[in-house]
Tab-separated table of C-alpha atoms and ligand atoms in Angstrom:
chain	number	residue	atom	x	y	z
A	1	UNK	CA	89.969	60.909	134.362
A	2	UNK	CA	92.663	58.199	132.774
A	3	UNK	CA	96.001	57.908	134.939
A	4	UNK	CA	97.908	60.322	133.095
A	5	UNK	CA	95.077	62.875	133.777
A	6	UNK	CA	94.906	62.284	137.176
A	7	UNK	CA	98.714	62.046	137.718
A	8	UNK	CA	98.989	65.411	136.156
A	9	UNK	CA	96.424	67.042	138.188
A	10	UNK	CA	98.040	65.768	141.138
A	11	UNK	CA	101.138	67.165	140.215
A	12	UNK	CA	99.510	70.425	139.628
A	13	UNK	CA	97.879	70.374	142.433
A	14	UNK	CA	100.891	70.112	144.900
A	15	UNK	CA	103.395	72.440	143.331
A	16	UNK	CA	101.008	75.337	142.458
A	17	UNK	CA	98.338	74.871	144.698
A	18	UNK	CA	96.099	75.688	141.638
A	19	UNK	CA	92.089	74.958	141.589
A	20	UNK	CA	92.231	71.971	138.658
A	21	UNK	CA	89.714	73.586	136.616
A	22	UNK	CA	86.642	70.639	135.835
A	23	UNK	CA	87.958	68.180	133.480
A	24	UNK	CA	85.409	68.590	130.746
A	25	UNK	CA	86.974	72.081	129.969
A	26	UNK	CA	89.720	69.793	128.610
A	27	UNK	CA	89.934	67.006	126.589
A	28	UNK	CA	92.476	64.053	127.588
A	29	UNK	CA	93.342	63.250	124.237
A	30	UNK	CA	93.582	65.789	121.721
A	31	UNK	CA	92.693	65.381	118.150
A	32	UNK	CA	91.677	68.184	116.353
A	33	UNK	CA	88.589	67.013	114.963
A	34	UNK	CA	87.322	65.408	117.744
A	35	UNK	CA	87.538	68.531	119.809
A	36	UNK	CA	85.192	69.970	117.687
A	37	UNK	CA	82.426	67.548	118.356
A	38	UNK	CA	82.162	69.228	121.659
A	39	UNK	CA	78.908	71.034	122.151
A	40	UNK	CA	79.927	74.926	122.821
A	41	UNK	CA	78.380	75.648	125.836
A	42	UNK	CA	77.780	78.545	127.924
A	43	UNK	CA	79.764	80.099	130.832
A	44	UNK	CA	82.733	80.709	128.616
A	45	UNK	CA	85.947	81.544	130.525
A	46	UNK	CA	89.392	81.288	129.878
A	47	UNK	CA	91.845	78.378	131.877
A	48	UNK	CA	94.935	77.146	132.362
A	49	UNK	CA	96.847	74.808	134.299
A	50	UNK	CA	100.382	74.064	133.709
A	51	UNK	CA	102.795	71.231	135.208
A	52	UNK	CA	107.045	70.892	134.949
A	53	UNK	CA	107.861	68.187	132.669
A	54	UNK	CA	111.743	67.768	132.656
A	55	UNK	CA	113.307	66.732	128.690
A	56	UNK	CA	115.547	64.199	128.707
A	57	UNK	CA	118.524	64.701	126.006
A	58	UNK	CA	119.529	62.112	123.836
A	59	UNK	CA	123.293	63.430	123.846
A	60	UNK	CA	124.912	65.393	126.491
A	61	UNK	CA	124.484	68.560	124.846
A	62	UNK	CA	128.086	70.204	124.929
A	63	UNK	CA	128.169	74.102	123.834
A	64	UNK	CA	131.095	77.064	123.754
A	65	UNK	CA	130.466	77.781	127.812
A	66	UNK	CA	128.925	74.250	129.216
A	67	UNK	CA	127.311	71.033	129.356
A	68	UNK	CA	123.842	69.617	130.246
A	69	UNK	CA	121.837	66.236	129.915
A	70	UNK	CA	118.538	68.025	130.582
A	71	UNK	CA	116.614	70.722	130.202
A	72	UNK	CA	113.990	72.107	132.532
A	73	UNK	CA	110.691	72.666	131.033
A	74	UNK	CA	106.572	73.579	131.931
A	75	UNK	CA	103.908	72.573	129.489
A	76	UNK	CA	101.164	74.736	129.430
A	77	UNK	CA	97.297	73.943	128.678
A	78	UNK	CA	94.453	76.563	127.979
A	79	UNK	CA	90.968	75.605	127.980
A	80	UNK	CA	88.209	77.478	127.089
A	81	UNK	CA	84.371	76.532	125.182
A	82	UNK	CA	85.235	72.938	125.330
A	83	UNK	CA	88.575	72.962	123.617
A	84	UNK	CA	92.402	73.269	124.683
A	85	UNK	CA	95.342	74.391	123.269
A	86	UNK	CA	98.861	73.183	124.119
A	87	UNK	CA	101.858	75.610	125.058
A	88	UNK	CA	105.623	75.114	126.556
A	89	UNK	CA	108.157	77.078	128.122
A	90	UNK	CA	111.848	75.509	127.412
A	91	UNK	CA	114.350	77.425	130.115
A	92	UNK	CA	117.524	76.615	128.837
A	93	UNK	CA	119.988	78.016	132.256
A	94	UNK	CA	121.469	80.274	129.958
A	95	UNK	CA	118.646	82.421	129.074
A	96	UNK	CA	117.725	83.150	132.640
A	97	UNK	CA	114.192	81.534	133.352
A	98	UNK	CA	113.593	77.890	135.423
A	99	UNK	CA	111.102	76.024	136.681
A	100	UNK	CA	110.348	78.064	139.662
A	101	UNK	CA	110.562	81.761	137.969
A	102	UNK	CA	108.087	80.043	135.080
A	103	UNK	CA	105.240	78.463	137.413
A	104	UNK	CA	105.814	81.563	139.758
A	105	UNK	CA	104.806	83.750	136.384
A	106	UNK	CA	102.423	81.748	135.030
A	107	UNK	CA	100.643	81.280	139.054
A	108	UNK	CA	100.288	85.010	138.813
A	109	UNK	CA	98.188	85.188	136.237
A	110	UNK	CA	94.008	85.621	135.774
A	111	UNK	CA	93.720	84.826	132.473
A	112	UNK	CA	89.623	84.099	133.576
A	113	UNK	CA	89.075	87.845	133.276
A	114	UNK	CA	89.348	87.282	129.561
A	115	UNK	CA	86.322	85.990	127.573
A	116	UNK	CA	87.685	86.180	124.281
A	117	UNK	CA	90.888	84.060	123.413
A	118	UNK	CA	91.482	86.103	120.331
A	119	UNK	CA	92.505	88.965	122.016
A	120	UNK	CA	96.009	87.857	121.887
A	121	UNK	CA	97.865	91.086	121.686
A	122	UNK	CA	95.528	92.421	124.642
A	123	UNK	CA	96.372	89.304	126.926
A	124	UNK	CA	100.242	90.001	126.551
A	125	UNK	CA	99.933	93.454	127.856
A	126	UNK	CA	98.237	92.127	130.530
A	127	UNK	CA	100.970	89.724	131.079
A	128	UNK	CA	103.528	92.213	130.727
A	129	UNK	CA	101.516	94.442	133.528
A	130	UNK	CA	102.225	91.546	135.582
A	131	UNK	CA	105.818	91.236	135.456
A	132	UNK	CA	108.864	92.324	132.474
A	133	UNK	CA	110.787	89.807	131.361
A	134	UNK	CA	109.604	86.373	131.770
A	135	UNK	CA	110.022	85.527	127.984
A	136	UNK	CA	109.746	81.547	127.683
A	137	UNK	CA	106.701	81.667	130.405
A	138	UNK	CA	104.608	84.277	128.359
A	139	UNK	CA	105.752	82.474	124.995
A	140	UNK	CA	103.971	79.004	126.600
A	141	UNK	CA	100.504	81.251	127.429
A	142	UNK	CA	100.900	82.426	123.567
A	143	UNK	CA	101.331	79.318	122.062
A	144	UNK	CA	98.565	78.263	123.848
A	145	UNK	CA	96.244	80.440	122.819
A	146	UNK	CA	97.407	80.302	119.067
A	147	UNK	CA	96.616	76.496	119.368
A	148	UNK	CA	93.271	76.790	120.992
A	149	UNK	CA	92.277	80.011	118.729
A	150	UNK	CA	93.401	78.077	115.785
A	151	UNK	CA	91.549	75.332	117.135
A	152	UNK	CA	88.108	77.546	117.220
A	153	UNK	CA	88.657	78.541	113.657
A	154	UNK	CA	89.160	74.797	112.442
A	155	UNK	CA	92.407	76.104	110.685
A	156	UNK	CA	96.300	76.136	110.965
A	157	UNK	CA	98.441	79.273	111.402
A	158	UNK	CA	100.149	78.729	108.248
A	159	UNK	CA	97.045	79.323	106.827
A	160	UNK	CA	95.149	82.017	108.821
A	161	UNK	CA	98.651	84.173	107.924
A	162	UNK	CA	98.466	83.416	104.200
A	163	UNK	CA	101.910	81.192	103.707
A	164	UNK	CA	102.563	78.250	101.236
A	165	UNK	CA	103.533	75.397	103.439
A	166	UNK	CA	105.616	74.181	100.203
A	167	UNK	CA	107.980	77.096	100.846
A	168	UNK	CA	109.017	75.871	104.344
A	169	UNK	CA	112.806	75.542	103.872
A	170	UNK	CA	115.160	72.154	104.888
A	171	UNK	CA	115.893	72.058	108.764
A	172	UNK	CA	119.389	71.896	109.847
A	173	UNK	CA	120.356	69.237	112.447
A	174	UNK	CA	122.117	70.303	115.482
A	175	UNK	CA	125.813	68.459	115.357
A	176	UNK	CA	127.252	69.453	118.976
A	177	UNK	CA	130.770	69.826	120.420
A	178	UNK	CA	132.304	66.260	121.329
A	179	UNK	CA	135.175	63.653	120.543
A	180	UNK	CA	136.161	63.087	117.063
A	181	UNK	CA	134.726	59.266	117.272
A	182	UNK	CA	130.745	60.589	118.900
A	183	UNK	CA	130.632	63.533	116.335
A	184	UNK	CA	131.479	60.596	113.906
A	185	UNK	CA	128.629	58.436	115.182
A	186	UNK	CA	126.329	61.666	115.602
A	187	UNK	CA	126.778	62.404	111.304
A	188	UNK	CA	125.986	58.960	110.836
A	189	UNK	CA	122.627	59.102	112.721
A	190	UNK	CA	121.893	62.616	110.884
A	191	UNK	CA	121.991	60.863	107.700
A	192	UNK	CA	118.557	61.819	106.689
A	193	UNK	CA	118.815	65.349	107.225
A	194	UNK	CA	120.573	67.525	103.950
A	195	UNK	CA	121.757	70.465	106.168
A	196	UNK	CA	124.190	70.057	109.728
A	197	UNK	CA	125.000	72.926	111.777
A	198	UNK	CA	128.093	73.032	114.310
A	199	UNK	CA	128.492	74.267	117.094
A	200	UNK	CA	131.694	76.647	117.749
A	201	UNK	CA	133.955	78.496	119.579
A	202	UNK	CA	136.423	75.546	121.433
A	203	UNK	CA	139.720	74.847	120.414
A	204	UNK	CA	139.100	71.968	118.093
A	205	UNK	CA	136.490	73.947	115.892
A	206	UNK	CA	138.266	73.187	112.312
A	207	UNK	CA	138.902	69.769	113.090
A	208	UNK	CA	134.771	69.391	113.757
A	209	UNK	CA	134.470	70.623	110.097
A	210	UNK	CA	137.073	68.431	108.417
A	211	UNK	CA	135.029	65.500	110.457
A	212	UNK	CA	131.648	66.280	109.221
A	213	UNK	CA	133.389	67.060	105.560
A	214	UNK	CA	135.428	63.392	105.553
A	215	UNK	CA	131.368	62.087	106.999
A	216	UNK	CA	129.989	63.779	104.003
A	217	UNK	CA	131.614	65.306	101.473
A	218	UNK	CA	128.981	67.538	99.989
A	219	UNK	CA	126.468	68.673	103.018
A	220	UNK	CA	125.791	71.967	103.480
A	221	UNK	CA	127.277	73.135	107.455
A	222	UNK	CA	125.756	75.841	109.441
A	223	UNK	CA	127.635	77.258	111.834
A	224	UNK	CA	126.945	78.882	115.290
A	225	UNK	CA	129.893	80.098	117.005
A	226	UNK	CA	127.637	80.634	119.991
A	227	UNK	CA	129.616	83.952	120.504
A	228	UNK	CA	132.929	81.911	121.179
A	229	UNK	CA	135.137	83.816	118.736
A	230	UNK	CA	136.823	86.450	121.041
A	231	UNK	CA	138.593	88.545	118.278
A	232	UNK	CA	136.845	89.803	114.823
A	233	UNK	CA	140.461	89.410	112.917
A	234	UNK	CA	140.265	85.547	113.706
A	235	UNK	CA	136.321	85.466	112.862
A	236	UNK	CA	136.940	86.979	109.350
A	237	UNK	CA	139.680	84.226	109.011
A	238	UNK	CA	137.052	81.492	110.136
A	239	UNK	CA	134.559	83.056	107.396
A	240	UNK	CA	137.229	82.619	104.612
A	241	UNK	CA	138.089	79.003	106.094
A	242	UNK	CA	134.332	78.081	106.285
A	243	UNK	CA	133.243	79.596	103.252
A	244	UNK	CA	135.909	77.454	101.304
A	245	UNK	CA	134.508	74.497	102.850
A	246	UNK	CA	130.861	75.022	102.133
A	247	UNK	CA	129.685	76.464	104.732
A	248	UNK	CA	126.276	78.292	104.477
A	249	UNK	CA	126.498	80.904	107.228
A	250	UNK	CA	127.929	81.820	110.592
A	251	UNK	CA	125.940	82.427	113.278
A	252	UNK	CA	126.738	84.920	116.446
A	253	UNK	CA	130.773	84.808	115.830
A	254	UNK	CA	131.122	87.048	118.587
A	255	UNK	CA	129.669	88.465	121.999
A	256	UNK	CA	126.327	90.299	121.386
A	257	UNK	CA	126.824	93.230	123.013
A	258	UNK	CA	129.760	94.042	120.121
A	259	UNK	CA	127.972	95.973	117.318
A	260	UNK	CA	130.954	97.834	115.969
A	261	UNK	CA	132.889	94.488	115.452
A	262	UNK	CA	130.106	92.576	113.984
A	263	UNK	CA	129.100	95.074	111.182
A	264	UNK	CA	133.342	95.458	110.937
A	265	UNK	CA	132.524	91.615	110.161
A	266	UNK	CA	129.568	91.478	108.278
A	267	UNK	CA	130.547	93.775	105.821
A	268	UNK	CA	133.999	91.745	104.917
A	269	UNK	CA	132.334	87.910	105.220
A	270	UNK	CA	132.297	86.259	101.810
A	271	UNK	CA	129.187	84.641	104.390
A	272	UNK	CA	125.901	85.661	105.779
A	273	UNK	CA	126.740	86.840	109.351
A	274	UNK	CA	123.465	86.184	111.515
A	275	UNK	CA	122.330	87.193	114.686
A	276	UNK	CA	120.662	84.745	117.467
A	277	UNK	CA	121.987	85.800	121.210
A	278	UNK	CA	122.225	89.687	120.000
A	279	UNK	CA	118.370	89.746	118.986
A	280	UNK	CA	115.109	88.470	121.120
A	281	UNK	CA	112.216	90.355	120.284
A	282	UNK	CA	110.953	93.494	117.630
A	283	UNK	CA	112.595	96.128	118.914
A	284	UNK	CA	116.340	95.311	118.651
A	285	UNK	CA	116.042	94.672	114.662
A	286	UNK	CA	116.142	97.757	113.818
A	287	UNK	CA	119.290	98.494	115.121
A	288	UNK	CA	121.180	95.301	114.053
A	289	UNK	CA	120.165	96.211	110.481
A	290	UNK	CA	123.658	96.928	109.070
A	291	UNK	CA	125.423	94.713	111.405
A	292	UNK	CA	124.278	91.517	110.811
A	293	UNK	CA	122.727	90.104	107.429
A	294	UNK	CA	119.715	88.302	109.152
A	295	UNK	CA	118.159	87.206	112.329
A	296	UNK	CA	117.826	83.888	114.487
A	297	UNK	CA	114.286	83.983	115.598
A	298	UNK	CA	113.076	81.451	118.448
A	299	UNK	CA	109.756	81.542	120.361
A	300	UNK	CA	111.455	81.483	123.831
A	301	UNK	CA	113.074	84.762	123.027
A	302	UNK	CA	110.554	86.290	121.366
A	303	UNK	CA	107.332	85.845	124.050
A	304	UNK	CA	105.504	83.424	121.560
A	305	UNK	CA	104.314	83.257	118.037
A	306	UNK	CA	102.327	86.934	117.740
A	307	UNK	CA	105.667	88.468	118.142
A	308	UNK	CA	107.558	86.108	116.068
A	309	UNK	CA	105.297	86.795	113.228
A	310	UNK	CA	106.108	90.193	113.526
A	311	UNK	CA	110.152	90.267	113.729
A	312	UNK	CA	109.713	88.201	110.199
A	313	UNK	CA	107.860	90.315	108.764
A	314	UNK	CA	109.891	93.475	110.143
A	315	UNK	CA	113.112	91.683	109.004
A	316	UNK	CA	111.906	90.875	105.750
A	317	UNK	CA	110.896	94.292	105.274
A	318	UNK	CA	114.286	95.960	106.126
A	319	UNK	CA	115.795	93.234	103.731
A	320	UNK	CA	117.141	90.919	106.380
A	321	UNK	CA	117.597	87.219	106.509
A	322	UNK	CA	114.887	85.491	108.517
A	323	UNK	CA	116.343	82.442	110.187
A	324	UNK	CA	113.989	80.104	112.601
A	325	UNK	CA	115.403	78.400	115.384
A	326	UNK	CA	113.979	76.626	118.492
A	327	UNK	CA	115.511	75.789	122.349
A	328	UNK	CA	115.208	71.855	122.821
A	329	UNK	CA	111.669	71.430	122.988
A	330	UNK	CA	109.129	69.158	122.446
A	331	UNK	CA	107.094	69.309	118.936
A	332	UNK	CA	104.565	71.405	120.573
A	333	UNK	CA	106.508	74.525	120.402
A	334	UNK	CA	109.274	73.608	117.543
A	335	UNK	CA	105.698	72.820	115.769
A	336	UNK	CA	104.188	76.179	116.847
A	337	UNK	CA	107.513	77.927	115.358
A	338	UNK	CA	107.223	76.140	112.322
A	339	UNK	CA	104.182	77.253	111.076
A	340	UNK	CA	106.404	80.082	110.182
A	341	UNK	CA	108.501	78.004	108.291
A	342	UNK	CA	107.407	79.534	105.243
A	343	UNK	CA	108.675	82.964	106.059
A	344	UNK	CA	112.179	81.702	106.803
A	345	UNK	CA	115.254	81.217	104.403
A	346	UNK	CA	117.088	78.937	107.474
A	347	UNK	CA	115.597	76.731	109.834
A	348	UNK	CA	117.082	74.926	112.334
A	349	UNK	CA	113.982	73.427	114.033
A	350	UNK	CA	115.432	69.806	115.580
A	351	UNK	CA	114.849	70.164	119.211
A	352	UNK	CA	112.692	67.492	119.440
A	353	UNK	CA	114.479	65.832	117.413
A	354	UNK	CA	117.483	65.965	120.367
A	355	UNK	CA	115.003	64.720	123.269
A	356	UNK	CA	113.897	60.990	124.308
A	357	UNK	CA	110.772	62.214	126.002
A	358	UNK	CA	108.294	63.778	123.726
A	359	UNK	CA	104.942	64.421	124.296
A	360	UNK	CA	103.099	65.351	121.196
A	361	UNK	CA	103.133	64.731	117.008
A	362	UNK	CA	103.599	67.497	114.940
A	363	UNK	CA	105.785	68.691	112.382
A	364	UNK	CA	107.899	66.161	110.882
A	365	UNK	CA	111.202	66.316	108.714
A	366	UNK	CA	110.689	64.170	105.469
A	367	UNK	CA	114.071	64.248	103.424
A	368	UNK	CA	115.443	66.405	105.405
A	369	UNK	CA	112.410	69.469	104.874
A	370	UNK	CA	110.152	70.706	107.099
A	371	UNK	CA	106.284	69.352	106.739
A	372	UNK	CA	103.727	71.109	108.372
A	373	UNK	CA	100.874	69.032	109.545
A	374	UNK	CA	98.175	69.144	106.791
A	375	UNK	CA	95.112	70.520	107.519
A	376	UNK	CA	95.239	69.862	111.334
A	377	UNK	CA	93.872	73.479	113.335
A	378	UNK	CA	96.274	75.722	115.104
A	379	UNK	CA	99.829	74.509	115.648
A	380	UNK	CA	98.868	71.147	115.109
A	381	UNK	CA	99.993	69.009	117.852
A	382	UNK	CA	98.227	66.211	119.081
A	383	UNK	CA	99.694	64.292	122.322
A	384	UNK	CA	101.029	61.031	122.019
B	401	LIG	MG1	122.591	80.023	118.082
């Protein structure tokens, strides 16, 4: 057991009073390949331990309705035949989960009743047997077993669902609402990446643009309004402005319970009105289909990558925009979610990019574009 083993399964042990499963289940530094040197041996069950592991922003990350320097977060490891995959739950407040509701979830779990990791879609009924809701805690236990199954089969997601890792689109990078002279400094530091996205819905949202546009004259600006724009007349009127400016899209202008005024808005935009707050999992496509022109997908919402897979395909198939997005996280899950990189037209997958505390390698952004990690199995982490 190195330190950081044995600080970890301290750690577990006091704040979930968990039996630390034997420490050969798991391996303390994960690469791929070497995992698969381990003999498979008998007595195959399913485990998991999971510990808090608080990000650390790089910025004080300033949106429409407040503030934070943090965000809370549990990392999640399943073990099973001699190999483990990596999972994370990212709570930010907004969404309604924390540390406590996410180890109190994941505590009440059995996951050694299962002997077969595949059964992926059979393990989230159990876990929604257990309890509703919970999204971010049952997306951790998902991306978990995506990693480890992947793991089993020697081969990454991208793969095993048939996508060109080629296609994977540019990422945006997150500028967020601050004083003229930071977002300054923050467009200089984003200098490698070809797409920025704003955030919205303050007073001072036009001047944020004509920043960004004196920054760089020619870079293409996302923009989330984070639901900040009370009245549809005045979103319409930020389309026009934004579209004259370059803009690519807009996304949530208003609050996502408002249907009526979004398809009111969608259907006048001279730009692609997308949905992120009004949609978290399969079922609420279909009825946004007519009121927005795609769909923000991010693992936290959407319980993991087995469901995520599916709202793409769905929203593809009703002739929606597919747009990939991520909570700040650490490259295990922004890595999990962008193995479906290939299925998206947007991407704005740079929340690890926005933390100082990482834990793993994964995906990187080379000139600006997404770059899955080569041949390396499941969602292809390793820990750093
Ligand atoms: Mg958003």
């Amino acid at each position: 057991m190195d330190r950081r083993d044995f600080i970890r399964a301290g750690v577990l042990g006091a704040f979930s009073g968990l039996v630390i499963p034997p420490l050969s289940v798991f391996a303390s530094k994960d690469d791929g390949q070497e995992e698969r040197k381990v003999p498979l041996g008998a007595g195959k069950r399913i485990v998991m331990r999971f510990f808090p592991y608080e990000l650390k922003l790089r910025h004080a990350f300033n949106l429409a309705k407040y503030s934070r320097t943090t965000t809370p977060d549990v990392q999640v490891e399943i073990g099973f035949d001699g190999l483990v995959g990596y999972g994370e739950a990212s709570m930010p407040p907004y969404l309604g989960e924390s540390v406590e509701s996410v180890t109190g979830f994941l505590s009440r779990l059995d996951l050694g009743q299962f002997t077969d990791p595949f059964r992926i879609e059979e393990i989230h009924d159990y876990m929604d047997s257990v309890a509703p809701g919970n999204n971010a805690a049952k997306a951790a236990v998902d991306i978990a077993l995506h990693d480890l199954t992947g793991k089993i089969m020697g081969q990454p997601w991208y793969r095993i669902w048939g996508l060109d890792p080629a296609k994977a689109p540019a990422t945006s990078f997150t500028i967020g609402i601050d004083k003229p002279d930071i977002v300054r400094t923050k467009v200089a530091e984003a200098a490698p990446y070809k797409v920025l996205k704003v955030k919205m819905g303050l007073d001072n949202d036009k001047e944020l643009v004509e920043i960004i546009r004196e920054c760089r004259p020619e870079v293409p600006i996302c923009v989330d309004a984070n639901q900040g724009w009370g009245d549809k007349g005045k979103a319409l009127e930020m389309c026009h402005w934004l579209s004259e400016r370059g803009c690519l899209f807009v996304e949530q202008p208003m609050a996502k319970e408002n249907l009526d005024d979004a398809a009111w808005l969608t259907e006048r935009s001279p730009l692609p009105i997308i949905a992120d707050e009004a949609v978290k999992r399969l079922p609420d496509i279909a009825r946004l289909k007519g009121a927005y022109d795609g769909i923000n997908i991010k693992l936290m919402k959407s319980c993991g990558m087995h469901e995520a897979y599916q709202m793409a395909t769905l929203a593809r198939a009703l002739g929606m925009k597919v747009m990939l997005g991520c909570m700040t996280e650490t490259s295990c899950a922004v890595s999990a979610a962008a193995q479906l990189a290939p299925m998206a037209e947007y991407a704005d997958l740079d929340g690890n990019l926005l933390i100082a505390n990482d834990r793993f390698d994964g995906m990187r952004i080379i000139d600006g574009k997404i770059v899955l990690p080569g041949d390396r199995p499941g969602i292809g982490v390793t820990l750093l």
